[in-house]
PDB file of C-alpha atoms in Angstrom:
ATOM      1  CA  SER S   1     220.688  63.466 -90.039  1.00 69.00           C
ATOM      2  CA  PHE S   2     222.592  60.742 -91.901  1.00 76.00           C
ATOM      3  CA  ARG S   3     223.528  61.814 -95.684  1.00 86.00           C
ATOM      4  CA  GLU S   4     221.138  60.226 -98.015  1.00 87.00           C
ATOM      5  CA  ASP S   5     223.484  59.629-100.835  1.00 86.00           C
ATOM      6  CA  LEU S   6     225.805  57.667 -98.138  1.00 88.00           C
ATOM      7  CA  LEU S   7     222.756  55.887 -96.619  1.00 85.00           C
ATOM      8  CA  ALA S   8     221.495  54.710-100.064  1.00 86.00           C
ATOM      9  CA  ARG S   9     225.012  53.011-100.643  1.00 87.00           C
ATOM     10  CA  ILE S  10     224.884  50.947 -97.677  1.00 88.00           C
ATOM     11  CA  ASN S  11     221.275  50.333 -96.993  1.00 86.00           C
ATOM     12  CA  LEU S  12     220.990  47.133 -98.982  1.00 87.00           C
ATOM     13  CA  TRP S  13     219.192  45.124 -96.186  1.00 86.00           C
ATOM     14  CA  THR S  14     216.106  45.681 -93.961  1.00 82.00           C
ATOM     15  CA  PHE S  15     215.306  43.521 -91.346  1.00 83.00           C
ATOM     16  CA  ASN S  16     212.176  43.567 -89.114  1.00 83.00           C
ATOM     17  CA  LEU S  17     212.594  41.946 -85.819  1.00 84.00           C
ATOM     18  CA  PRO S  18     209.766  42.435 -83.402  1.00 88.00           C
ATOM     19  CA  GLY S  19     210.628  43.116 -79.929  1.00 89.00           C
ATOM     20  CA  LEU S  20     210.418  40.684 -77.030  1.00 91.00           C
ATOM     21  CA  LYS S  21     206.964  41.635 -76.099  1.00 90.00           C
ATOM     22  CA  ASN S  22     205.656  40.875 -79.318  1.00 90.00           C
ATOM     23  CA  ARG S  23     207.447  37.498 -79.296  1.00 91.00           C
ATOM     24  CA  PRO S  24     205.927  35.686 -76.226  1.00 92.00           C
ATOM     25  CA  GLU S  25     207.202  32.317 -77.235  1.00 94.00           C
ATOM     26  CA  ASP S  26     210.580  33.504 -76.860  1.00 94.00           C
ATOM     27  CA  ILE S  27     210.017  34.172 -73.183  1.00 96.00           C
ATOM     28  CA  GLU S  28     210.148  30.906 -71.028  1.00 96.00           C
ATOM     29  CA  PRO S  29     212.870  29.430 -73.351  1.00 96.00           C
ATOM     30  CA  ASN S  30     215.029  32.303 -72.653  1.00 96.00           C
ATOM     31  CA  ILE S  31     214.551  32.185 -69.092  1.00 97.00           C
ATOM     32  CA  GLN S  32     215.937  28.690 -68.991  1.00 96.00           C
ATOM     33  CA  TYR S  33     218.812  29.697 -71.018  1.00 97.00           C
ATOM     34  CA  GLU S  34     219.755  32.702 -68.796  1.00 96.00           C
ATOM     35  CA  LEU S  35     219.651  30.379 -65.740  1.00 97.00           C
ATOM     36  CA  GLU S  36     221.895  28.251 -67.560  1.00 96.00           C
ATOM     37  CA  ARG S  37     224.348  30.909 -68.434  1.00 96.00           C
ATOM     38  CA  TYR S  38     224.102  32.081 -64.975  1.00 96.00           C
ATOM     39  CA  ALA S  39     224.903  28.686 -63.576  1.00 96.00           C
ATOM     40  CA  ALA S  40     228.058  28.500 -66.059  1.00 96.00           C
ATOM     41  CA  LYS S  41     229.275  31.707 -65.197  1.00 95.00           C
ATOM     42  CA  THR S  42     228.832  31.536 -61.292  1.00 95.00           C
ATOM     43  CA  GLY S  43     229.008  27.568 -60.787  1.00 94.00           C
ATOM     44  CA  ASP S  44     225.585  27.993 -59.167  1.00 94.00           C
ATOM     45  CA  ARG S  45     222.775  26.263 -60.290  1.00 96.00           C
ATOM     46  CA  ILE S  46     219.313  28.049 -59.567  1.00 96.00           C
ATOM     47  CA  THR S  47     215.837  26.744 -60.129  1.00 96.00           C
ATOM     48  CA  PHE S  48     212.342  28.477 -59.785  1.00 96.00           C
ATOM     49  CA  ASN S  49     209.963  27.133 -57.325  1.00 96.00           C
ATOM     50  CA  LYS S  50     206.513  26.245 -58.857  1.00 96.00           C
ATOM     51  CA  GLU S  51     204.760  29.309 -57.602  1.00 96.00           C
ATOM     52  CA  ALA S  52     207.440  31.419 -58.368  1.00 96.00           C
ATOM     53  CA  LYS S  53     207.874  30.104 -61.849  1.00 96.00           C
ATOM     54  CA  GLU S  54     204.238  30.534 -62.578  1.00 96.00           C
ATOM     55  CA  THR S  55     203.823  33.838 -61.074  1.00 96.00           C
ATOM     56  CA  PHE S  56     206.813  35.194 -63.142  1.00 97.00           C
ATOM     57  CA  LEU S  57     205.823  33.486 -66.398  1.00 96.00           C
ATOM     58  CA  SER S  58     202.292  34.906 -66.052  1.00 95.00           C
ATOM     59  CA  PHE S  59     203.518  38.236 -65.735  1.00 95.00           C
ATOM     60  CA  ALA S  60     206.164  37.805 -68.543  1.00 96.00           C
ATOM     61  CA  LEU S  61     203.470  36.888 -70.764  1.00 94.00           C
ATOM     62  CA  SER S  62     201.020  39.631 -70.065  1.00 91.00           C
ATOM     63  CA  GLY S  63     200.596  42.913 -71.398  1.00 87.00           C
ATOM     64  CA  ALA S  64     201.440  44.716 -68.235  1.00 89.00           C
ATOM     65  CA  ALA S  65     205.200  43.158 -69.095  1.00 93.00           C
ATOM     66  CA  GLU S  66     206.513  46.008 -71.434  1.00 92.00           C
ATOM     67  CA  TRP S  67     209.763  44.449 -72.072  1.00 93.00           C
ATOM     68  CA  LYS S  68     211.068  47.995 -73.486  1.00 91.00           C
ATOM     69  CA  SER S  69     214.703  46.993 -73.318  1.00 90.00           C
ATOM     70  CA  ASN S  70     214.088  43.644 -74.737  1.00 91.00           C
ATOM     71  CA  PHE S  71     216.343  40.723 -73.722  1.00 92.00           C
ATOM     72  CA  ARG S  72     218.346  43.488 -71.477  1.00 93.00           C
ATOM     73  CA  ASP S  73     215.308  43.288 -69.196  1.00 95.00           C
ATOM     74  CA  LEU S  74     214.702  39.544 -68.953  1.00 96.00           C
ATOM     75  CA  ILE S  75     218.523  39.142 -68.622  1.00 96.00           C
ATOM     76  CA  GLY S  76     218.724  41.547 -65.859  1.00 96.00           C
ATOM     77  CA  ALA S  77     215.458  39.882 -64.000  1.00 97.00           C
ATOM     78  CA  ILE S  78     216.916  36.577 -64.212  1.00 97.00           C
ATOM     79  CA  THR S  79     220.293  37.719 -63.269  1.00 96.00           C
ATOM     80  CA  ARG S  80     218.693  39.596 -60.130  1.00 96.00           C
ATOM     81  CA  MET S  81     216.667  36.790 -59.044  1.00 97.00           C
ATOM     82  CA  ALA S  82     219.189  34.259 -59.176  1.00 96.00           C
ATOM     83  CA  THR S  83     221.666  36.285 -57.325  1.00 96.00           C
ATOM     84  CA  LEU S  84     219.177  37.085 -54.370  1.00 95.00           C
ATOM     85  CA  ALA S  85     217.942  33.047 -54.551  1.00 95.00           C
ATOM     86  CA  SER S  86     219.138  31.698 -51.258  1.00 90.00           C
ATOM     87  CA  GLY S  87     219.562  27.743 -51.611  1.00 91.00           C
ATOM     88  CA  GLY S  88     219.630  27.949 -55.194  1.00 94.00           C
ATOM     89  CA  ARG S  89     215.546  28.335 -55.464  1.00 96.00           C
ATOM     90  CA  ILE S  90     214.026  31.512 -56.766  1.00 97.00           C
ATOM     91  CA  THR S  91     211.016  32.014 -54.524  1.00 96.00           C
ATOM     92  CA  GLN S  92     207.590  33.633 -54.718  1.00 96.00           C
ATOM     93  CA  GLN S  93     208.848  36.392 -52.913  1.00 96.00           C
ATOM     94  CA  ILE S  94     211.773  37.098 -55.139  1.00 97.00           C
ATOM     95  CA  ALA S  95     209.423  36.761 -58.131  1.00 96.00           C
ATOM     96  CA  GLU S  96     206.953  39.412 -56.784  1.00 96.00           C
ATOM     97  CA  ALA S  97     209.747  41.871 -55.617  1.00 96.00           C
ATOM     98  CA  GLU S  98     211.453  41.468 -59.273  1.00 97.00           C
ATOM     99  CA  ILE S  99     207.811  42.121 -60.895  1.00 96.00           C
ATOM    100  CA  GLU S 100     207.437  45.006 -59.014  1.00 95.00           C
ATOM    101  CA  ARG S 101     210.882  46.377 -59.670  1.00 95.00           C
ATOM    102  CA  LEU S 102     210.457  45.836 -63.485  1.00 95.00           C
ATOM    103  CA  ARG S 103     206.798  47.841 -63.220  1.00 92.00           C
ATOM    104  CA  GLN S 104     208.529  50.519 -61.473  1.00 91.00           C
ATOM    105  CA  SER S 105     211.362  51.070 -63.958  1.00 91.00           C
ATOM    106  CA  TRP S 106     208.967  50.908 -66.962  1.00 89.00           C
ATOM    107  CA  LYS S 107     206.818  53.476 -65.197  1.00 82.00           C
ATOM    108  CA  ASP S 108     209.801  55.570 -64.616  1.00 62.00           C
ATOM    109  CA  THR S 109     211.225  55.602 -68.259  1.00 57.00           C
ATOM    110  CA  GLY S 110     208.889  58.373 -69.161  1.00 49.00           C
ATOM    111  CA  ARG S 111     205.754  57.321 -70.795  1.00 45.00           C
ATOM    112  CA  GLU S 112     205.131  60.868 -71.389  1.00 43.00           C
ATOM    113  CA  ASN S 113     207.572  60.857 -74.273  1.00 41.00           C
ATOM    114  CA  GLU S 114     205.713  58.204 -76.093  1.00 51.00           C
ATOM    115  CA  GLN S 115     202.384  59.946 -75.360  1.00 60.00           C
ATOM    116  CA  TYR S 116     200.259  57.987 -77.633  1.00 69.00           C
ATOM    117  CA  GLY S 117     202.568  55.224 -78.666  1.00 73.00           C
ATOM    118  CA  LEU S 118     201.707  53.293 -81.721  1.00 77.00           C
ATOM    119  CA  LEU S 119     198.850  55.775 -82.931  1.00 80.00           C
ATOM    120  CA  ASP S 120     201.461  58.379 -83.416  1.00 75.00           C
ATOM    121  CA  GLU S 121     203.528  56.312 -85.472  1.00 78.00           C
ATOM    122  CA  ILE S 122     200.461  55.484 -87.774  1.00 82.00           C
ATOM    123  CA  LEU S 123     199.038  58.888 -87.902  1.00 82.00           C
ATOM    124  CA  SER S 124     200.801  61.995 -88.840  1.00 78.00           C
ATOM    125  CA  PRO S 125     200.762  64.831 -86.275  1.00 77.00           C
ATOM    126  CA  GLU S 126     198.287  66.717 -88.352  1.00 78.00           C
ATOM    127  CA  LYS S 127     195.845  63.998 -88.192  1.00 83.00           C
ATOM    128  CA  VAL S 128     196.497  63.338 -84.309  1.00 81.00           C
ATOM    129  CA  SER S 129     195.840  67.204 -83.707  1.00 81.00           C
ATOM    130  CA  GLN S 130     192.513  66.782 -85.520  1.00 86.00           C
ATOM    131  CA  ILE S 131     191.270  64.074 -83.060  1.00 87.00           C
ATOM    132  CA  ASP S 132     189.586  65.375 -79.915  1.00 86.00           C
ATOM    133  CA  GLU S 133     191.666  64.886 -76.720  1.00 85.00           C
ATOM    134  CA  PHE S 134     188.527  62.934 -75.194  1.00 85.00           C
ATOM    135  CA  ASP S 135     188.922  60.312 -77.921  1.00 86.00           C
ATOM    136  CA  LYS S 136     192.905  59.951 -78.308  1.00 86.00           C
ATOM    137  CA  PRO S 137     193.503  57.792 -75.173  1.00 88.00           C
ATOM    138  CA  GLN S 138     190.877  55.264 -76.132  1.00 89.00           C
ATOM    139  CA  LEU S 139     191.849  55.151 -79.944  1.00 90.00           C
ATOM    140  CA  ALA S 140     195.365  54.964 -78.869  1.00 88.00           C
ATOM    141  CA  HIS S 141     194.359  51.938 -76.730  1.00 88.00           C
ATOM    142  CA  VAL S 142     192.388  50.533 -79.498  1.00 90.00           C
ATOM    143  CA  VAL S 143     195.405  50.483 -82.011  1.00 88.00           C
ATOM    144  CA  ASN S 144     197.719  49.003 -79.367  1.00 86.00           C
ATOM    145  CA  ILE S 145     195.060  45.740 -79.115  1.00 87.00           C
ATOM    146  CA  CYS S 146     194.885  45.813 -83.078  1.00 87.00           C
ATOM    147  CA  ALA S 147     198.827  45.785 -83.005  1.00 84.00           C
ATOM    148  CA  LYS S 148     198.988  42.671 -80.875  1.00 84.00           C
ATOM    149  CA  ALA S 149     196.117  40.555 -82.265  1.00 85.00           C
ATOM    150  CA  HIS S 150     196.609  38.394 -85.232  1.00 85.00           C
ATOM    151  CA  SER S 151     193.331  39.460 -87.062  1.00 87.00           C
ATOM    152  CA  LEU S 152     190.604  41.917 -87.182  1.00 86.00           C
ATOM    153  CA  SER S 153     188.062  39.650 -85.490  1.00 87.00           C
ATOM    154  CA  GLU S 154     190.370  38.734 -82.744  1.00 87.00           C
ATOM    155  CA  ALA S 155     191.104  42.291 -81.960  1.00 87.00           C
ATOM    156  CA  GLY S 156     187.257  42.978 -82.077  1.00 86.00           C
ATOM    157  CA  ARG S 157     186.530  40.246 -79.733  1.00 86.00           C
ATOM    158  CA  ILE S 158     188.836  41.402 -77.060  1.00 88.00           C
ATOM    159  CA  LEU S 159     187.813  45.084 -77.459  1.00 87.00           C
ATOM    160  CA  PHE S 160     184.228  44.179 -77.461  1.00 84.00           C
ATOM    161  CA  ASP S 161     184.210  41.360 -75.004  1.00 80.00           C
ATOM    162  CA  VAL S 162     181.249  42.713 -72.919  1.00 80.00           C
ATOM    163  CA  SER S 163     178.833  44.260 -75.343  1.00 76.00           C
ATOM    164  CA  ARG S 164     179.152  41.460 -78.080  1.00 68.00           C
ATOM    165  CA  THR S 165     177.126  39.108 -75.201  1.00 67.00           C
ATOM    166  CA  LYS S 166     174.387  41.499 -75.540  1.00 70.00           C
ATOM    167  CA  LYS S 167     173.801  41.238 -79.247  1.00 70.00           C
ATOM    168  CA  SER S 168     172.018  38.760 -81.166  1.00 66.00           C
ATOM    169  CA  GLN S 169     174.485  38.630 -83.588  1.00 68.00           C
ATOM    170  CA  SER S 170     178.015  39.702 -83.333  1.00 70.00           C
ATOM    171  CA  ASN S 171     180.223  41.071 -85.914  1.00 80.00           C
ATOM    172  CA  ASP S 172     183.060  42.510 -83.853  1.00 80.00           C
ATOM    173  CA  ALA S 173     185.466  42.670 -87.004  1.00 85.00           C
ATOM    174  CA  ASP S 174     182.788  44.994 -88.463  1.00 86.00           C
ATOM    175  CA  ARG S 175     182.306  47.060 -85.767  1.00 86.00           C
ATOM    176  CA  LEU S 176     186.081  47.616 -85.278  1.00 88.00           C
ATOM    177  CA  LYS S 177     186.631  48.029 -88.880  1.00 88.00           C
ATOM    178  CA  LYS S 178     183.819  50.919 -88.783  1.00 89.00           C
ATOM    179  CA  TYR S 179     185.329  52.464 -85.637  1.00 89.00           C
ATOM    180  CA  LEU S 180     188.803  52.741 -87.109  1.00 88.00           C
ATOM    181  CA  ALA S 181     187.377  53.992 -90.214  1.00 89.00           C
ATOM    182  CA  ARG S 182     186.293  57.097 -88.391  1.00 89.00           C
ATOM    183  CA  PHE S 183     189.793  57.994 -87.681  1.00 89.00           C
ATOM    184  CA  ASP S 184     190.771  57.362 -91.236  1.00 87.00           C
ATOM    185  CA  ILE S 185     192.888  53.938 -89.884  1.00 87.00           C
ATOM    186  CA  SER S 186     192.579  50.660 -91.474  1.00 86.00           C
ATOM    187  CA  TRP S 187     193.601  47.397 -90.071  1.00 82.00           C
ATOM    188  CA  GLN S 188     196.655  47.225 -92.477  1.00 81.00           C
ATOM    189  CA  ASP S 189     197.790  50.687 -91.113  1.00 79.00           C
ATOM    190  CA  MET S 190     198.699  48.902 -87.930  1.00 73.00           C
ATOM    191  CA  LYS S 191     200.479  45.646 -89.455  1.00 65.00           C
ATOM    192  CA  LEU S 192     203.194  47.474 -91.150  1.00 55.00           C
TER     193      LEU S 192
END
């Protein structure tokens, strides 16, 4: 709804900053940073016990962690856990409760609004409407795996993890390329 002539005058630079979910290397250092910020703000030094840290990091780096609000989600999670940490230690119980709270909050934010996620972004509504309802969820899952993978081969290894062991020669990249071609999707479409 912004006037095109005005946008053309101010739209000089475009920056692409991936979300936290696509930058797992930023999660652990920022957990520590947020704990330090909490200590500076409250005067209370908070740390994780070993099991709690492993549990929370494992979840935070997994595909189950959606980080829909990016760093706001992470900051909120660390602040909540630090606030609940009696004796200055975040325990396994606190970490597990926070993980469940995050899962619930992401589930409640209405996944139905983004029915097929990245698939809806790379294909026009007309093309999506031409795909059988049976195929859409599987294709959406494949596209999401591809978007996270660094190469077609890596995505193929993930997607054909079981069936590849039964083949004498596995060419996962070729299998995946052919599957995507059935829907007029290329590897480059997912890397824009």
